[in-house]
Amino acid sequence: MIFEKLEDQTNFTNSEKSIAEYILKNPFSLVGITASQLGQLTMTSKATVFRFCKKVGVKSFDELKQQVQYESHEKERVKNFMKKEPFDQSSTMRDVTGNLPFFYDSAIISTNAMMDNVQLNRIIKNLRDAQIIDFYGVGITHSCATAAVFKFQTTGKTCAAYSFLNEHYAVSQKHKKKVSIMLSFTGGNQGIVNCAKKLKKLGMYLIGIGGLESTELKDCCNEYIEIYQEDLVTSFEVMTPYISMTYILDILFAGLLVKDFNRHFQDSMEVRELLKRR
């Protein structure tokens, strides 16, 4: 997410900090100027602007402008929605059906803005190479895991959902190409953290999906995808991380699906033919 990098300013030079501060204060004005003009406005240079683009992870100034514009609009959209509770004592069913889609929308938009495509490509490669994909979750995250199993199985992978670790099973599978996906809203569920620590000792490839209230789970994983759970609406505090986690799992599923799209398309056609014969 570009705005997080602009606000963090880690390893930025003074010139780069000037560019970052200008964009943060004037995000919507960026679309109408050139790299040279931004250099003049920030008392830097065109070359510094191009170096700045590389540092924040974009390939060109045009891509920077597009990303800033997109994130600015989405931040405003989420900010406006999150100004108040979606419902209160006087809410009608019309209010519920009218406002709830925006609640889902804001959680998904915010999650999407946090995604790192380079990281996602690494994860998809490992998922594609895996023979087995195991999901671990406790309570509501176990329901996320169970739903994910059904989807990922359609790609031809052997999948299962667990709420605890079967050590004998884990040891028996350690020489197979296996990925374990660990789920925790806080990032610190002790049951999941303990599973992750044991799986890590066995050399398993671990993908964590969860929050950062604790870094215990993240510290155990090869890759960690943070869920969105900032600025939670009080009466719906469980829904936001649930929607975010489900969406991330769907991204991984879709990414895995498109890597072998033609094969999966043929499988789907065969399924259709089987259903017609009933």
CSV table of C-alpha atoms in Angstrom, one decimal:
chain,number,residue,atom,x,y,z
A,1,MET,CA,0.0,0.0,0.0
A,2,ILE,CA,1.6,3.2,-1.2
A,3,PHE,CA,0.2,5.5,1.5
A,4,GLU,CA,1.7,3.3,4.3
A,5,LYS,CA,5.2,3.7,2.7
A,6,LEU,CA,4.7,7.4,2.4
A,7,GLU,CA,3.7,7.7,6.0
A,8,ASP,CA,6.4,5.4,7.3
A,9,GLN,CA,9.3,7.0,5.3
A,10,THR,CA,11.7,4.2,6.3
A,11,ASN,CA,15.1,4.8,4.6
A,12,PHE,CA,13.9,7.9,2.8
A,13,THR,CA,16.4,10.7,2.1
A,14,ASN,CA,15.4,14.3,2.9
A,15,SER,CA,14.5,14.9,-0.7
A,16,GLU,CA,12.3,11.7,-0.8
A,17,LYS,CA,10.6,12.8,2.4
A,18,SER,CA,9.8,16.1,0.8
A,19,ILE,CA,8.1,14.3,-2.1
A,20,ALA,CA,6.3,11.9,0.3
A,21,GLU,CA,5.0,14.8,2.4
A,22,TYR,CA,3.7,16.7,-0.7
A,23,ILE,CA,1.8,13.6,-2.0
A,24,LEU,CA,0.3,13.0,1.5
A,25,LYS,CA,-0.9,16.6,1.6
A,26,ASN,CA,-2.0,16.9,-2.0
A,27,PRO,CA,-2.9,13.3,-3.3
A,28,PHE,CA,-5.6,14.4,-5.7
A,29,SER,CA,-3.4,17.1,-7.4
A,30,LEU,CA,-0.8,14.5,-8.4
A,31,VAL,CA,-2.8,13.4,-11.4
A,32,GLY,CA,-2.3,16.6,-13.3
A,33,ILE,CA,1.4,17.1,-13.1
A,34,THR,CA,4.6,15.6,-14.6
A,35,ALA,CA,7.6,14.2,-12.8
A,36,SER,CA,9.5,17.4,-13.5
A,37,GLN,CA,6.8,19.5,-12.1
A,38,LEU,CA,6.7,17.4,-8.9
A,39,GLY,CA,10.4,17.9,-8.6
A,40,GLN,CA,10.0,21.7,-8.8
A,41,LEU,CA,7.1,21.7,-6.3
A,42,THR,CA,9.2,19.7,-3.8
A,43,MET,CA,12.5,21.5,-4.4
A,44,THR,CA,14.0,18.3,-5.7
A,45,SER,CA,14.4,17.0,-9.3
A,46,LYS,CA,12.9,14.8,-12.0
A,47,ALA,CA,15.7,12.2,-11.3
A,48,THR,CA,14.9,12.2,-7.6
A,49,VAL,CA,11.2,11.6,-8.4
A,50,PHE,CA,12.1,8.6,-10.5
A,51,ARG,CA,14.3,7.2,-7.8
A,52,PHE,CA,11.5,7.8,-5.3
A,53,CYS,CA,9.1,5.7,-7.5
A,54,LYS,CA,11.5,2.8,-7.4
A,55,LYS,CA,11.8,3.1,-3.6
A,56,VAL,CA,8.1,2.9,-3.1
A,57,GLY,CA,7.8,-0.1,-5.4
A,58,VAL,CA,6.3,1.3,-8.6
A,59,LYS,CA,7.8,1.0,-12.1
A,60,SER,CA,7.0,4.5,-13.4
A,61,PHE,CA,5.7,7.9,-12.4
A,62,ASP,CA,2.4,7.2,-14.2
A,63,GLU,CA,2.0,4.1,-12.1
A,64,LEU,CA,2.7,6.1,-9.0
A,65,LYS,CA,0.0,8.6,-10.0
A,66,GLN,CA,-2.5,5.8,-10.7
A,67,GLN,CA,-1.9,4.1,-7.4
A,68,VAL,CA,-2.1,7.2,-5.4
A,69,GLN,CA,-5.3,8.2,-7.1
A,70,TYR,CA,-6.8,4.8,-6.6
A,71,GLU,CA,-5.8,4.6,-2.9
A,72,SER,CA,-6.9,8.2,-2.2
A,73,HIS,CA,-10.4,7.5,-3.6
A,74,GLU,CA,-10.7,4.2,-1.7
A,75,LYS,CA,-9.5,5.8,1.6
A,76,GLU,CA,-12.1,8.6,1.2
A,77,ARG,CA,-14.8,6.1,0.5
A,78,VAL,CA,-14.0,4.0,3.5
A,79,LYS,CA,-13.5,7.0,5.7
A,80,ASN,CA,-16.9,8.4,4.9
A,81,PHE,CA,-18.6,5.1,5.6
A,82,MET,CA,-16.7,4.5,8.8
A,83,LYS,CA,-17.6,7.9,10.3
A,84,LYS,CA,-20.6,6.4,12.0
A,85,GLU,CA,-22.1,3.0,13.0
A,86,PRO,CA,-23.9,1.3,10.1
A,87,PHE,CA,-26.9,0.7,12.3
A,88,ASP,CA,-28.5,1.9,15.6
A,89,GLN,CA,-31.6,1.3,17.6
A,90,SER,CA,-33.8,3.1,15.1
A,91,SER,CA,-32.5,1.2,12.0
A,92,THR,CA,-35.1,-0.5,9.8
A,93,MET,CA,-34.6,-3.5,7.6
A,94,ARG,CA,-34.3,-1.1,4.7
A,95,ASP,CA,-31.3,0.4,6.5
A,96,VAL,CA,-29.8,-3.0,7.0
A,97,THR,CA,-30.2,-4.1,3.4
A,98,GLY,CA,-29.0,-0.7,2.2
A,99,ASN,CA,-26.0,-0.3,4.4
A,100,LEU,CA,-24.6,-3.8,4.9
A,101,PRO,CA,-23.2,-4.1,1.3
A,102,PHE,CA,-21.1,-1.0,2.0
A,103,PHE,CA,-19.8,-2.6,5.2
A,104,TYR,CA,-18.6,-5.6,3.1
A,105,ASP,CA,-17.3,-3.3,0.4
A,106,SER,CA,-15.2,-1.2,2.9
A,107,ALA,CA,-13.6,-4.3,4.4
A,108,ILE,CA,-12.7,-5.8,1.0
A,109,ILE,CA,-11.4,-2.5,-0.4
A,110,SER,CA,-9.2,-1.9,2.6
A,111,THR,CA,-7.9,-5.5,2.4
A,112,ASN,CA,-7.2,-5.2,-1.3
A,113,ALA,CA,-5.2,-2.1,-0.8
A,114,MET,CA,-2.9,-3.9,1.7
A,115,MET,CA,-2.0,-6.7,-0.8
A,116,ASP,CA,1.5,-7.2,-2.0
A,117,ASN,CA,1.5,-8.8,-5.5
A,118,VAL,CA,5.1,-9.9,-5.3
A,119,GLN,CA,4.4,-11.7,-2.1
A,120,LEU,CA,1.2,-13.2,-3.5
A,121,ASN,CA,3.0,-14.6,-6.5
A,122,ARG,CA,5.6,-16.3,-4.2
A,123,ILE,CA,2.8,-17.8,-2.2
A,124,ILE,CA,0.8,-19.0,-5.3
A,125,LYS,CA,4.0,-20.7,-6.6
A,126,ASN,CA,4.4,-22.7,-3.4
A,127,LEU,CA,0.7,-23.5,-3.4
A,128,ARG,CA,0.9,-24.7,-7.0
A,129,ASP,CA,3.9,-26.9,-6.2
A,130,ALA,CA,2.2,-28.4,-3.1
A,131,GLN,CA,0.5,-31.9,-3.1
A,132,ILE,CA,-1.2,-31.2,0.2
A,133,ILE,CA,-2.6,-27.9,1.6
A,134,ASP,CA,-3.7,-28.0,5.3
A,135,PHE,CA,-5.6,-25.2,7.0
A,136,TYR,CA,-5.5,-24.5,10.8
A,137,GLY,CA,-8.0,-22.4,12.6
A,138,VAL,CA,-9.8,-22.3,16.0
A,139,GLY,CA,-13.4,-21.1,16.5
A,140,ILE,CA,-14.6,-18.8,13.8
A,141,THR,CA,-11.3,-19.0,11.9
A,142,HIS,CA,-11.9,-22.8,11.7
A,143,SER,CA,-15.1,-22.0,9.7
A,144,CYS,CA,-12.9,-19.9,7.3
A,145,ALA,CA,-10.6,-22.9,7.0
A,146,THR,CA,-13.4,-25.4,6.3
A,147,ALA,CA,-14.9,-23.2,3.6
A,148,ALA,CA,-11.4,-22.8,2.0
A,149,VAL,CA,-10.9,-26.6,2.0
A,150,PHE,CA,-14.0,-27.0,-0.2
A,151,LYS,CA,-12.7,-24.4,-2.7
A,152,PHE,CA,-9.1,-25.5,-2.8
A,153,GLN,CA,-10.0,-29.2,-3.3
A,154,THR,CA,-11.5,-28.2,-6.7
A,155,THR,CA,-8.0,-27.5,-7.9
A,156,GLY,CA,-7.0,-31.1,-7.4
A,157,LYS,CA,-5.1,-30.6,-4.1
A,158,THR,CA,-5.5,-32.8,-1.1
A,159,CYS,CA,-6.9,-30.4,1.6
A,160,ALA,CA,-8.1,-30.6,5.2
A,161,ALA,CA,-9.0,-28.3,8.0
A,162,TYR,CA,-7.7,-28.7,11.6
A,163,SER,CA,-8.2,-27.0,14.9
A,164,PHE,CA,-5.2,-28.8,16.5
A,165,LEU,CA,-2.1,-30.6,15.4
A,166,ASN,CA,-1.9,-34.3,15.0
A,167,GLU,CA,1.8,-34.8,15.5
A,168,HIS,CA,1.9,-38.3,14.0
A,169,TYR,CA,0.2,-37.1,10.9
A,170,ALA,CA,2.5,-34.1,10.6
A,171,VAL,CA,5.6,-36.3,10.9
A,172,SER,CA,4.3,-38.9,8.4
A,173,GLN,CA,3.8,-36.1,5.8
A,174,LYS,CA,7.0,-34.1,6.4
A,175,HIS,CA,8.7,-35.4,3.2
A,176,LYS,CA,5.8,-34.6,1.0
A,177,LYS,CA,5.3,-31.2,-0.7
A,178,LYS,CA,2.9,-29.7,1.8
A,179,VAL,CA,1.8,-26.1,2.7
A,180,SER,CA,0.1,-25.3,6.0
A,181,ILE,CA,-2.1,-22.1,6.2
A,182,MET,CA,-2.4,-20.8,9.7
A,183,LEU,CA,-5.3,-18.5,10.6
A,184,SER,CA,-5.7,-16.2,13.6
A,185,PHE,CA,-7.6,-12.9,13.9
A,186,THR,CA,-5.1,-11.6,16.4
A,187,GLY,CA,-1.9,-13.3,15.2
A,188,GLY,CA,-1.5,-14.7,18.8
A,189,ASN,CA,-4.0,-17.5,19.2
A,190,GLN,CA,-1.9,-19.9,21.4
A,191,GLY,CA,-3.4,-23.0,19.9
A,192,ILE,CA,-2.5,-21.9,16.3
A,193,VAL,CA,0.9,-20.5,17.4
A,194,ASN,CA,1.8,-23.8,19.1
A,195,CYS,CA,0.8,-25.7,15.9
A,196,ALA,CA,2.9,-23.4,13.8
A,197,LYS,CA,6.0,-23.8,16.0
A,198,LYS,CA,5.9,-27.6,15.8
A,199,LEU,CA,5.3,-27.5,12.0
A,200,LYS,CA,8.2,-25.1,11.6
A,201,LYS,CA,10.5,-27.5,13.5
A,202,LEU,CA,9.4,-30.2,10.9
A,203,GLY,CA,10.5,-27.9,8.1
A,204,MET,CA,7.0,-27.2,6.8
A,205,TYR,CA,6.3,-24.2,4.6
A,206,LEU,CA,3.9,-22.0,6.6
A,207,ILE,CA,1.6,-19.2,5.4
A,208,GLY,CA,0.0,-17.1,8.1
A,209,ILE,CA,-3.1,-15.0,7.6
A,210,GLY,CA,-4.2,-12.8,10.5
A,211,GLY,CA,-3.8,-9.7,12.6
A,212,LEU,CA,-0.8,-8.1,14.3
A,213,GLU,CA,-2.0,-7.7,17.8
A,214,SER,CA,0.7,-10.3,18.4
A,215,THR,CA,3.6,-11.1,16.1
A,216,GLU,CA,4.0,-14.7,17.5
A,217,LEU,CA,2.3,-16.4,14.5
A,218,LYS,CA,4.0,-14.1,12.0
A,219,ASP,CA,7.4,-15.0,13.5
A,220,CYS,CA,6.8,-18.7,12.8
A,221,CYS,CA,5.7,-18.3,9.2
A,222,ASN,CA,7.5,-18.2,5.9
A,223,GLU,CA,4.9,-15.7,4.6
A,224,TYR,CA,2.4,-13.6,6.5
A,225,ILE,CA,-0.6,-11.8,5.1
A,226,GLU,CA,-2.1,-9.2,7.4
A,227,ILE,CA,-5.9,-8.9,7.6
A,228,TYR,CA,-7.7,-5.6,7.7
A,229,GLN,CA,-9.1,-4.8,11.2
A,230,GLU,CA,-8.4,-1.1,11.8
A,231,ASP,CA,-11.2,1.4,12.6
A,232,LEU,CA,-13.6,-1.4,13.5
A,233,VAL,CA,-17.3,-0.6,13.8
A,234,THR,CA,-18.1,-1.4,17.5
A,235,SER,CA,-21.1,-3.5,16.9
A,236,PHE,CA,-19.6,-5.5,14.0
A,237,GLU,CA,-16.0,-6.0,15.3
A,238,VAL,CA,-16.0,-9.7,14.4
A,239,MET,CA,-17.3,-9.2,10.8
A,240,THR,CA,-14.5,-7.1,9.5
A,241,PRO,CA,-11.6,-9.5,10.1
A,242,TYR,CA,-13.8,-12.4,9.1
A,243,ILE,CA,-14.6,-10.7,5.7
A,244,SER,CA,-11.0,-9.8,5.3
A,245,MET,CA,-9.7,-13.3,6.0
A,246,THR,CA,-12.2,-14.9,3.7
A,247,TYR,CA,-11.3,-12.5,0.9
A,248,ILE,CA,-7.6,-13.2,1.3
A,249,LEU,CA,-8.3,-17.0,1.1
A,250,ASP,CA,-10.4,-16.3,-2.0
A,251,ILE,CA,-7.5,-14.3,-3.6
A,252,LEU,CA,-5.2,-17.3,-3.0
A,253,PHE,CA,-7.7,-19.7,-4.4
A,254,ALA,CA,-8.3,-17.6,-7.5
A,255,GLY,CA,-4.6,-17.1,-8.0
A,256,LEU,CA,-4.1,-20.9,-7.9
A,257,LEU,CA,-7.0,-21.4,-10.3
A,258,VAL,CA,-5.8,-19.0,-13.0
A,259,LYS,CA,-2.3,-20.5,-13.0
A,260,ASP,CA,-3.7,-23.7,-14.5
A,261,PHE,CA,-6.9,-22.2,-16.0
A,262,ASN,CA,-7.2,-24.3,-19.1
A,263,ARG,CA,-6.9,-27.6,-17.1
A,264,HIS,CA,-9.5,-26.4,-14.5
A,265,PHE,CA,-11.8,-25.2,-17.4
A,266,GLN,CA,-11.7,-28.7,-18.9
A,267,ASP,CA,-12.4,-30.2,-15.5
A,268,SER,CA,-15.4,-27.9,-15.1
A,269,MET,CA,-16.7,-29.0,-18.5
A,270,GLU,CA,-16.4,-32.7,-17.5
A,271,VAL,CA,-18.4,-31.9,-14.3
A,272,ARG,CA,-21.1,-30.3,-16.4
A,273,GLU,CA,-21.4,-33.4,-18.6
A,274,LEU,CA,-21.6,-35.7,-15.5
A,275,LEU,CA,-24.4,-33.6,-14.0
A,276,LYS,CA,-26.3,-33.7,-17.3
A,277,ARG,CA,-26.3,-37.5,-17.2
A,278,ARG,CA,-28.2,-37.6,-13.9
